[in-house]
CSV table of C-alpha atoms in Angstrom, one decimal:
chain,number,residue,atom,x,y,z
A,14,MET,CA,83.0,52.9,144.9
A,15,LYS,CA,83.2,56.7,144.1
A,16,LYS,CA,82.9,57.4,147.8
A,17,ILE,CA,85.8,55.0,148.6
A,18,VAL,CA,88.0,56.6,145.9
A,19,LEU,CA,87.1,60.1,147.2
A,20,PHE,CA,87.9,59.0,150.8
A,21,VAL,CA,91.3,57.6,149.7
A,22,ILE,CA,92.1,60.8,147.8
A,23,LEU,CA,91.2,63.0,150.8
A,24,LEU,CA,93.2,60.8,153.1
A,25,LEU,CA,96.2,60.9,150.8
A,26,ALA,CA,96.0,64.6,150.5
A,27,LYS,CA,95.8,65.0,154.3
A,28,THR,CA,98.8,62.7,154.8
A,29,LEU,CA,100.9,64.7,152.2
A,30,HIS,CA,99.9,68.0,153.8
A,31,SER,CA,100.8,66.6,157.2
A,32,GLN,CA,104.2,65.5,155.9
A,33,SER,CA,104.8,68.8,154.2
A,34,ALA,CA,103.9,70.6,157.4
A,35,ASN,CA,106.3,68.4,159.4
A,36,GLN,CA,109.1,69.1,157.0
A,37,ASP,CA,108.5,72.8,157.6
A,38,LEU,CA,109.0,72.4,161.3
A,39,LEU,CA,112.4,73.4,162.7
A,40,ILE,CA,112.4,70.6,165.1
A,41,ASP,CA,110.1,67.6,165.5
A,42,GLN,CA,108.5,66.5,168.8
A,43,ASN,CA,111.3,64.1,169.7
A,44,GLU,CA,113.9,66.8,169.2
A,45,LYS,CA,111.9,69.3,171.2
A,46,ASP,CA,111.3,66.9,174.1
A,47,TYR,CA,115.1,66.2,174.2
A,48,LEU,CA,116.1,69.9,174.1
A,49,ARG,CA,113.6,70.8,176.8
A,50,ASN,CA,116.1,69.1,179.2
A,51,PHE,CA,118.5,72.1,178.5
A,52,VAL,CA,115.9,74.9,178.7
A,53,PHE,CA,115.7,76.7,182.1
A,54,PRO,CA,113.0,79.3,182.4
A,55,LEU,CA,113.7,82.6,184.2
A,56,HIS,CA,111.2,84.6,186.3
A,57,SER,CA,111.9,88.0,184.9
A,58,TYR,CA,114.5,90.1,183.1
A,59,GLU,CA,113.9,92.9,185.7
A,60,PRO,CA,117.0,93.0,188.0
A,61,GLU,CA,114.9,93.4,191.2
A,62,ILE,CA,112.0,91.1,190.3
A,63,GLY,CA,112.3,87.4,191.1
A,64,PHE,CA,116.0,87.8,191.9
A,65,LYS,CA,115.9,85.0,194.5
A,66,GLU,CA,114.1,82.6,192.1
A,67,ASP,CA,116.4,83.4,189.2
A,68,SER,CA,119.5,83.1,191.3
A,69,LEU,CA,118.6,79.4,191.8
A,70,VAL,CA,118.8,79.0,188.0
A,71,PHE,CA,122.0,81.1,187.8
A,72,ASN,CA,123.5,78.8,190.5
A,73,ARG,CA,123.4,75.9,188.0
A,74,PHE,CA,125.8,77.6,185.6
A,75,PHE,CA,127.5,80.6,187.0
A,76,SER,CA,128.2,79.9,190.7
A,77,ASN,CA,132.0,79.3,190.1
A,78,VAL,CA,132.8,81.7,187.2
A,79,LYS,CA,136.2,83.3,187.1
A,80,ILE,CA,135.8,85.4,184.0
A,81,ILE,CA,132.5,85.6,182.0
A,82,GLY,CA,131.6,87.3,178.8
A,83,LEU,CA,128.0,88.5,178.6
A,84,GLY,CA,127.0,89.3,175.0
A,85,GLU,CA,124.2,91.1,173.4
A,86,ALA,CA,122.5,90.5,170.0
A,87,SER,CA,122.0,94.3,169.8
A,88,HIS,CA,123.4,97.2,171.6
A,89,GLY,CA,120.0,98.8,172.0
A,90,SER,CA,117.6,96.4,173.7
A,91,SER,CA,116.2,97.3,177.1
A,92,GLU,CA,115.5,93.8,178.1
A,93,ILE,CA,119.0,92.5,177.2
A,94,PHE,CA,120.6,95.2,179.3
A,95,LYS,CA,118.3,94.4,182.2
A,96,ILE,CA,118.9,90.6,182.2
A,97,LYS,CA,122.6,91.2,181.9
A,98,ASP,CA,122.4,93.6,184.9
A,99,LYS,CA,120.6,90.9,186.9
A,100,LEU,CA,123.2,88.3,186.1
A,101,THR,CA,126.0,90.7,186.8
A,102,ARG,CA,124.5,91.6,190.3
A,103,TYR,CA,124.2,87.8,191.0
A,104,ILE,CA,127.9,87.2,190.1
A,105,LEU,CA,129.3,90.2,191.9
A,106,GLN,CA,127.2,89.6,195.1
A,107,ARG,CA,128.1,85.9,195.2
A,108,ASN,CA,131.8,86.7,194.9
A,109,HIS,CA,131.7,89.6,197.3
A,110,VAL,CA,132.3,92.1,194.4
A,111,GLY,CA,134.8,91.9,191.5
A,112,ILE,CA,135.7,93.6,188.2
A,113,PHE,CA,133.0,94.8,185.8
A,114,SER,CA,134.3,95.8,182.3
A,115,ILE,CA,132.6,96.9,179.2
A,116,GLU,CA,133.2,97.3,175.5
A,117,ALA,CA,134.0,101.0,175.9
A,118,SER,CA,137.0,103.3,176.1
A,119,MET,CA,139.3,102.1,179.0
A,120,PRO,CA,140.2,105.6,180.3
A,121,ASN,CA,136.7,107.0,180.0
A,122,SER,CA,135.2,104.0,181.8
A,123,PHE,CA,137.7,104.6,184.6
A,124,LEU,CA,135.8,107.8,185.4
A,125,LEU,CA,132.8,105.6,186.2
A,126,ASN,CA,135.0,103.7,188.6
A,127,GLU,CA,135.7,107.0,190.3
A,128,TYR,CA,132.0,107.5,190.7
A,129,ILE,CA,131.0,104.2,192.1
A,130,ILE,CA,133.9,104.3,194.6
A,131,ASN,CA,134.4,108.0,195.4
A,132,GLY,CA,131.9,110.0,193.3
A,133,ASN,CA,130.4,113.2,194.6
A,134,LYS,CA,128.6,114.2,191.4
A,135,THR,CA,125.6,112.4,189.9
A,136,GLY,CA,125.9,109.1,188.1
A,137,LYS,CA,124.4,110.6,185.0
A,138,GLU,CA,127.2,113.2,184.8
A,139,TYR,CA,129.8,110.4,184.9
A,140,LEU,CA,127.9,108.2,182.5
A,141,MET,CA,127.7,110.9,179.9
A,142,ASN,CA,131.5,111.2,179.9
A,143,ILE,CA,131.7,107.7,178.5
A,144,LYS,CA,131.0,109.2,175.1
A,145,SER,CA,128.9,106.3,173.9
A,146,TRP,CA,125.1,106.4,173.5
A,147,ILE,CA,125.0,102.6,173.9
A,148,TYR,CA,125.6,103.0,177.7
A,149,GLN,CA,124.0,106.4,178.2
A,150,THR,CA,120.7,104.7,179.1
A,151,ASP,CA,118.3,104.4,182.0
A,152,GLU,CA,119.1,100.7,182.2
A,153,ILE,CA,122.9,101.3,182.7
A,154,LEU,CA,122.3,104.2,185.0
A,155,SER,CA,120.2,102.0,187.2
A,156,MET,CA,123.0,99.4,187.3
A,157,ILE,CA,125.8,101.8,188.2
A,158,GLU,CA,123.7,103.4,191.0
A,159,TRP,CA,123.3,99.8,192.4
A,160,MET,CA,127.1,99.4,192.1
A,161,LYS,CA,127.7,102.7,194.0
A,162,GLN,CA,125.1,101.7,196.7
A,163,THR,CA,126.8,98.3,197.1
A,164,ASN,CA,130.3,99.9,197.4
A,165,ASP,CA,129.0,102.4,199.9
A,166,LYS,CA,128.0,99.5,202.2
A,167,ASN,CA,131.2,97.4,201.8
A,168,THR,CA,134.9,97.7,202.3
A,169,GLN,CA,135.6,95.6,199.3
A,170,LYS,CA,134.7,97.5,196.1
A,171,ILE,CA,133.3,96.7,192.7
A,172,ARG,CA,135.6,98.2,190.1
A,173,PHE,CA,134.2,99.6,186.8
A,174,THR,CA,136.5,99.4,183.8
A,175,GLY,CA,136.5,99.3,180.0
A,176,PHE,CA,138.7,97.4,177.6
A,177,ASP,CA,138.2,99.1,174.3
A,178,ASN,CA,140.6,101.6,172.6
A,179,THR,CA,138.6,103.5,170.0
A,180,THR,CA,139.7,107.1,171.1
A,181,TYR,CA,142.9,108.7,172.1
A,182,ILE,CA,141.6,111.7,174.1
A,183,GLY,CA,141.0,109.9,177.4
A,184,SER,CA,144.5,108.5,177.6
A,185,MET,CA,146.0,111.8,176.7
A,186,VAL,CA,144.2,113.5,179.6
A,187,GLN,CA,145.3,110.8,182.0
A,188,LEU,CA,148.9,111.0,180.9
A,189,LYS,CA,148.8,114.8,181.3
A,190,ILE,CA,147.5,114.3,184.9
A,191,LEU,CA,150.3,111.8,185.7
A,192,LEU,CA,153.1,113.9,184.2
A,193,ASP,CA,152.0,116.9,186.1
A,194,LYS,CA,151.7,114.9,189.3
A,195,TYR,CA,155.3,113.8,189.1
A,196,LYS,CA,156.5,117.2,187.6
A,197,ILE,CA,157.6,115.6,184.3
A,198,PRO,CA,157.9,117.9,181.3
A,199,ILE,CA,155.0,117.6,178.9
A,200,ASP,CA,156.7,118.8,175.7
A,201,ASP,CA,156.6,115.4,174.0
A,202,LEU,CA,153.1,114.9,175.1
A,203,LEU,CA,152.0,118.1,173.4
A,204,VAL,CA,153.6,117.1,170.1
A,205,LEU,CA,152.1,113.7,170.4
A,206,SER,CA,148.7,115.2,171.0
A,207,GLN,CA,149.0,117.2,167.8
A,208,ASN,CA,150.1,114.1,165.9
A,209,LEU,CA,147.1,112.1,167.1
A,210,SER,CA,144.7,114.9,166.2
A,211,ASP,CA,146.1,115.1,162.7
A,212,PHE,CA,146.0,111.3,162.4
A,213,ASN,CA,142.3,111.3,163.5
A,214,LYS,CA,141.4,113.8,160.8
A,215,LEU,CA,143.0,112.0,157.9
A,216,PRO,CA,140.8,110.2,155.3
A,217,LYS,CA,141.3,106.4,155.1
A,218,ASN,CA,143.0,106.6,151.7
A,219,GLN,CA,145.9,108.9,152.9
A,220,LEU,CA,148.1,105.9,153.6
A,221,LEU,CA,151.5,107.5,153.2
A,222,GLU,CA,150.6,110.4,155.5
A,223,LYS,CA,149.1,108.0,158.0
A,224,LYS,CA,152.3,105.9,158.1
A,225,ARG,CA,154.4,109.1,158.5
A,226,ILE,CA,152.3,110.2,161.5
A,227,GLN,CA,152.4,106.7,163.0
A,228,SER,CA,156.2,106.6,162.8
A,229,GLU,CA,156.6,110.0,164.4
A,230,SER,CA,154.0,109.2,167.1
A,231,LEU,CA,155.8,106.0,168.0
A,232,THR,CA,159.0,108.0,168.5
A,233,ARG,CA,157.2,110.3,170.9
A,234,LEU,CA,155.5,107.4,172.7
A,235,ASN,CA,158.9,105.8,173.4
A,236,LYS,CA,160.3,109.1,174.6
A,237,ILE,CA,157.4,109.5,177.0
A,238,LYS,CA,157.7,105.9,178.1
A,239,ALA,CA,161.2,106.6,179.3
A,240,PHE,CA,159.7,108.9,182.0
A,241,SER,CA,158.0,105.9,183.7
A,242,SER,CA,161.2,105.4,185.8
A,243,SER,CA,160.4,108.8,187.5
A,244,ILE,CA,157.0,107.5,188.7
A,245,SER,CA,157.3,106.1,192.2
A,246,ASP,CA,153.8,104.8,192.8
A,247,GLU,CA,153.5,101.3,191.2
A,248,ASP,CA,149.8,101.7,190.4
A,249,ASP,CA,150.4,105.1,188.8
A,250,LYS,CA,153.2,103.6,186.8
A,251,SER,CA,151.2,100.6,185.6
A,252,TRP,CA,148.4,102.9,184.4
A,253,PHE,CA,150.9,105.3,182.8
A,254,LEU,CA,152.3,102.4,180.7
A,255,GLN,CA,148.9,101.1,179.9
A,256,HIS,CA,147.8,104.5,178.5
A,257,LEU,CA,150.8,104.5,176.2
A,258,THR,CA,149.8,101.0,175.1
A,259,LEU,CA,146.2,102.2,174.4
A,260,LEU,CA,147.6,105.0,172.2
A,261,ASN,CA,149.8,102.6,170.3
A,262,GLN,CA,146.7,100.4,169.8
A,263,TYR,CA,144.8,103.5,168.5
A,264,LEU,CA,147.4,104.1,165.9
A,265,TYR,CA,147.1,100.6,164.5
A,266,ASN,CA,143.5,99.7,164.8
A,267,SER,CA,141.5,97.5,162.4
A,268,TYR,CA,138.6,95.2,163.3
A,269,LEU,CA,140.9,92.2,163.7
A,270,ASP,CA,143.4,94.2,165.7
A,271,ARG,CA,140.7,95.7,167.8
A,272,ASN,CA,139.5,92.3,169.0
A,273,ARG,CA,143.0,91.2,169.8
A,274,TYR,CA,143.7,94.5,171.6
A,275,MET,CA,140.5,94.2,173.7
A,276,ALA,CA,141.6,90.7,174.7
A,277,GLU,CA,145.1,92.0,175.6
A,278,ASN,CA,143.5,94.8,177.7
A,279,ILE,CA,141.3,92.4,179.5
A,280,LEU,CA,144.3,90.1,180.3
A,281,TRP,CA,146.1,93.2,181.5
A,282,LEU,CA,143.3,93.9,183.9
A,283,LYS,CA,143.2,90.2,184.9
A,284,ASN,CA,146.9,90.3,185.7
A,285,LYS,CA,146.4,93.5,187.8
A,286,TYR,CA,143.5,92.0,189.8
A,287,PRO,CA,144.3,88.3,189.7
A,288,GLU,CA,142.0,87.2,192.6
A,289,SER,CA,138.9,89.0,191.2
A,290,VAL,CA,136.0,87.6,189.3
A,291,PHE,CA,135.5,89.4,186.0
A,292,VAL,CA,132.2,90.2,184.2
A,293,LEU,CA,132.7,91.4,180.7
A,294,TRP,CA,130.0,93.1,178.6
A,295,ALA,CA,130.2,93.3,174.8
A,296,HIS,CA,128.4,92.4,171.6
A,297,ASN,CA,127.7,88.7,171.0
A,298,GLU,CA,130.2,88.8,168.1
A,299,HIS,CA,133.1,90.0,170.3
A,300,ILE,CA,132.6,87.6,173.2
A,301,LYS,CA,132.0,84.4,171.1
A,302,LYS,CA,134.8,81.8,171.0
A,303,THR,CA,135.1,81.4,167.3
A,304,GLY,CA,136.4,83.5,164.4
A,305,GLU,CA,139.1,86.1,165.2
A,306,GLU,CA,137.1,87.6,168.0
A,307,THR,CA,138.0,88.8,171.5
A,308,GLY,CA,136.4,85.7,173.1
A,309,LYS,CA,138.6,83.4,170.9
A,310,PHE,CA,141.8,85.1,172.1
A,311,LEU,CA,140.6,84.9,175.7
A,312,LYS,CA,139.7,81.2,175.4
A,313,GLU,CA,143.2,80.5,174.0
A,314,LYS,CA,144.9,82.2,177.0
A,315,LEU,CA,142.4,81.4,179.8
A,316,LYS,CA,141.2,77.9,178.7
A,317,ASP,CA,138.2,76.8,180.7
A,318,ASP,CA,138.4,79.8,183.0
A,319,TYR,CA,136.7,81.8,180.3
A,320,ILE,CA,133.0,81.1,179.7
A,321,ASN,CA,130.4,83.1,177.8
A,322,CYS,CA,126.7,83.7,177.5
A,323,GLY,CA,125.1,85.3,174.5
A,324,THR,CA,121.6,86.9,174.4
A,325,LEU,CA,119.0,86.6,171.7
A,326,PHE,CA,115.5,88.1,171.2
A,327,TYR,CA,112.6,87.1,169.0
A,328,GLU,CA,110.5,90.2,168.3
A,329,GLY,CA,109.9,93.9,169.2
A,330,PHE,CA,112.1,97.0,169.0
A,331,HIS,CA,115.7,98.1,169.7
A,332,SER,CA,117.7,101.3,169.5
A,333,VAL,CA,120.1,101.9,166.6
A,334,VAL,CA,121.9,104.7,164.9
A,335,ASP,CA,120.4,105.7,161.6
A,336,LEU,CA,123.5,106.3,159.5
A,337,LYS,CA,121.6,108.8,157.3
A,338,ASP,CA,121.2,111.4,160.0
A,339,GLU,CA,123.3,109.9,162.8
A,340,ASN,CA,120.3,110.0,165.2
A,341,VAL,CA,119.6,107.1,167.6
A,342,LYS,CA,116.0,105.9,167.2
A,343,PRO,CA,113.9,102.8,168.0
A,344,ILE,CA,113.2,100.5,165.1
A,345,ASN,CA,111.3,97.3,164.7
A,346,LEU,CA,113.3,94.1,164.6
A,347,GLU,CA,113.6,92.5,161.2
A,348,LYS,CA,111.4,89.5,160.8
A,349,ASN,CA,113.1,86.2,161.7
A,350,SER,CA,114.3,84.0,158.9
A,351,LYS,CA,112.2,80.9,158.6
A,352,ASN,CA,114.9,78.5,159.8
A,353,SER,CA,116.5,80.7,162.3
A,354,LEU,CA,117.6,79.9,165.8
A,355,GLU,CA,115.2,82.5,167.1
A,356,GLU,CA,112.2,80.6,165.5
A,357,LEU,CA,113.5,77.3,167.1
A,358,LEU,CA,113.8,78.8,170.5
A,359,ASN,CA,110.5,80.6,170.3
A,360,SER,CA,108.8,77.3,169.7
A,361,PHE,CA,109.3,76.4,173.3
A,362,ASP,CA,106.7,79.1,174.1
A,363,ILE,CA,108.7,80.4,177.2
A,364,PRO,CA,109.2,84.2,177.3
A,365,ILE,CA,112.7,84.1,178.9
A,366,PHE,CA,115.1,81.3,179.5
A,367,ILE,CA,118.7,80.0,179.6
A,368,LEU,CA,119.7,77.5,177.0
A,369,ASP,CA,122.5,75.2,178.2
A,370,LEU,CA,124.6,74.8,175.1
A,371,LYS,CA,127.6,73.6,177.0
A,372,ASN,CA,125.9,70.3,178.0
A,373,ILE,CA,124.1,70.0,174.6
A,374,LYS,CA,127.5,70.1,173.0
A,375,LYS,CA,128.9,67.7,175.6
A,376,GLU,CA,126.2,65.0,175.0
A,377,ASN,CA,126.4,65.4,171.2
A,378,ASN,CA,123.0,63.7,170.7
A,379,LYS,CA,121.6,63.4,167.2
A,380,LEU,CA,118.4,65.0,168.5
A,381,ALA,CA,120.3,68.2,169.0
A,382,GLN,CA,121.8,68.4,165.6
A,383,LYS,CA,120.1,71.6,164.7
A,384,LEU,CA,122.1,73.3,167.5
A,385,LEU,CA,125.3,71.4,166.8
A,386,THR,CA,125.6,72.5,163.1
A,387,LYS,CA,125.3,75.8,161.4
A,388,ILE,CA,122.1,77.8,161.9
A,389,ASN,CA,121.1,81.4,161.2
A,390,TYR,CA,120.8,83.7,164.2
A,391,ARG,CA,120.4,87.4,164.6
A,392,THR,CA,123.4,89.7,165.1
A,393,VAL,CA,123.1,93.4,164.9
A,394,GLY,CA,125.2,96.2,166.4
A,395,ALA,CA,124.8,99.9,167.0
A,396,ALA,CA,123.6,100.8,163.5
A,397,VAL,CA,121.0,99.8,161.0
A,398,HIS,CA,122.2,96.7,159.0
A,399,LYS,CA,121.2,95.5,155.6
A,400,LYS,CA,121.0,92.0,156.9
A,401,ASP,CA,120.4,91.1,160.6
A,402,PHE,CA,121.1,87.3,160.3
A,403,LYS,CA,124.3,85.3,159.9
A,404,SER,CA,125.1,81.6,159.9
A,405,GLY,CA,127.2,80.1,162.7
A,406,ASN,CA,127.6,77.0,164.9
A,407,ILE,CA,125.9,78.3,168.0
A,408,SER,CA,127.3,75.5,170.3
A,409,GLU,CA,130.8,76.4,169.2
A,410,ASP,CA,130.2,80.1,169.7
A,411,PHE,CA,128.7,80.1,173.2
A,412,ASP,CA,128.4,78.1,176.4
A,413,TYR,CA,125.0,79.5,177.2
A,414,ILE,CA,122.2,81.6,175.5
A,415,ILE,CA,119.6,83.7,177.3
A,416,PHE,CA,116.6,83.9,175.0
A,417,ILE,CA,114.1,86.8,175.4
A,418,LYS,CA,110.8,86.7,173.4
A,419,LYS,CA,110.0,90.4,173.3
A,420,SER,CA,112.4,93.4,173.2
A,421,THR,CA,111.8,97.1,173.7
A,422,ALA,CA,114.2,99.9,172.7
A,423,SER,CA,116.7,100.9,175.4
A,424,LYS,CA,115.8,104.2,177.0
A,425,LEU,CA,118.4,106.9,176.2
A,426,LEU,CA,119.3,109.5,178.9
A,427,SER,CA,118.5,113.1,178.2
A,428,LYS,CA,121.6,115.2,177.6
A,429,TYR,CA,120.2,118.0,179.8
């Protein structure tokens, strides 16, 4: 009798332990089996390894893109840059080139366009002019060298652009070049340059002085704008006016404004090159379709012509700025939260794959509820954060996700 009682107790304990373990699982076997239908393994994140094989996967989702946002969970992951490079090469080759645009200063990025089309210096020299460590890496240098080689072989050209507005210097330089070209006086530009320099140095709490300089700068901008009638070349004129727009954006820039401005700059480029396919690179947060983000503004204007693909990673290292000393250094990724999207995706035991959120959302099956409601996922930027994870509805944020199991830190170019 004692043996029977002991057996029942052990069986009950085992059953309770099994139930507890199952409750701890992010998804059960039925959910996993269903979601596997939307998981598409990739051969490699390396741009030149398995390109043909991975292109067959890309064909399922990106063969007819018109404008695509490619996101990144961190600005400092080598593998994220590489897989985005690979997908970018696929899209540009399939469409016989197009427009590549990044979350960086529009005028400074234009210098890289000069390199991949006409450059006679080194790619590194041009890349260092972009004034952002995020893109001053071996991974990005490899991509722009591929773009230059592709342009050298073809009459149709890839164009390299930026859509951000975080500095005024590049636009001031370009305006000076255009005013000199058309022999237009630069007096107002010199005054504006001093205004912007003073504005840039002001502490955030100097609101009255900021408003005074903003008002005076707008007066100068309007005076300079009047000279556009003296610019005969239409391309020069359009860039002249756009640089004035960028300076206006610089004067009135908050996080919300910045996202709207970036969308407006992208739409300006889209209007300028209406027949071109567009590949946009930015942080996951900027390209997503929810919140007051760039992707949301693009979705409102472009409807289904805009699609996006975020990237996530599970473990390893990435490069970030340490705000204590302003140095860029590799750090270990924060451990994933127990119920995070990263843990769920890692459970498929596939090192790199595309998750088709678009069709998961379309089918709206109860077996996919974990991906159709809010879930924690990693979002870090260029600096060390106190908290790497946030909660969001991933199927509302993105059309597709590329998941990478292991990340290494991006490899920064030497300044010498």
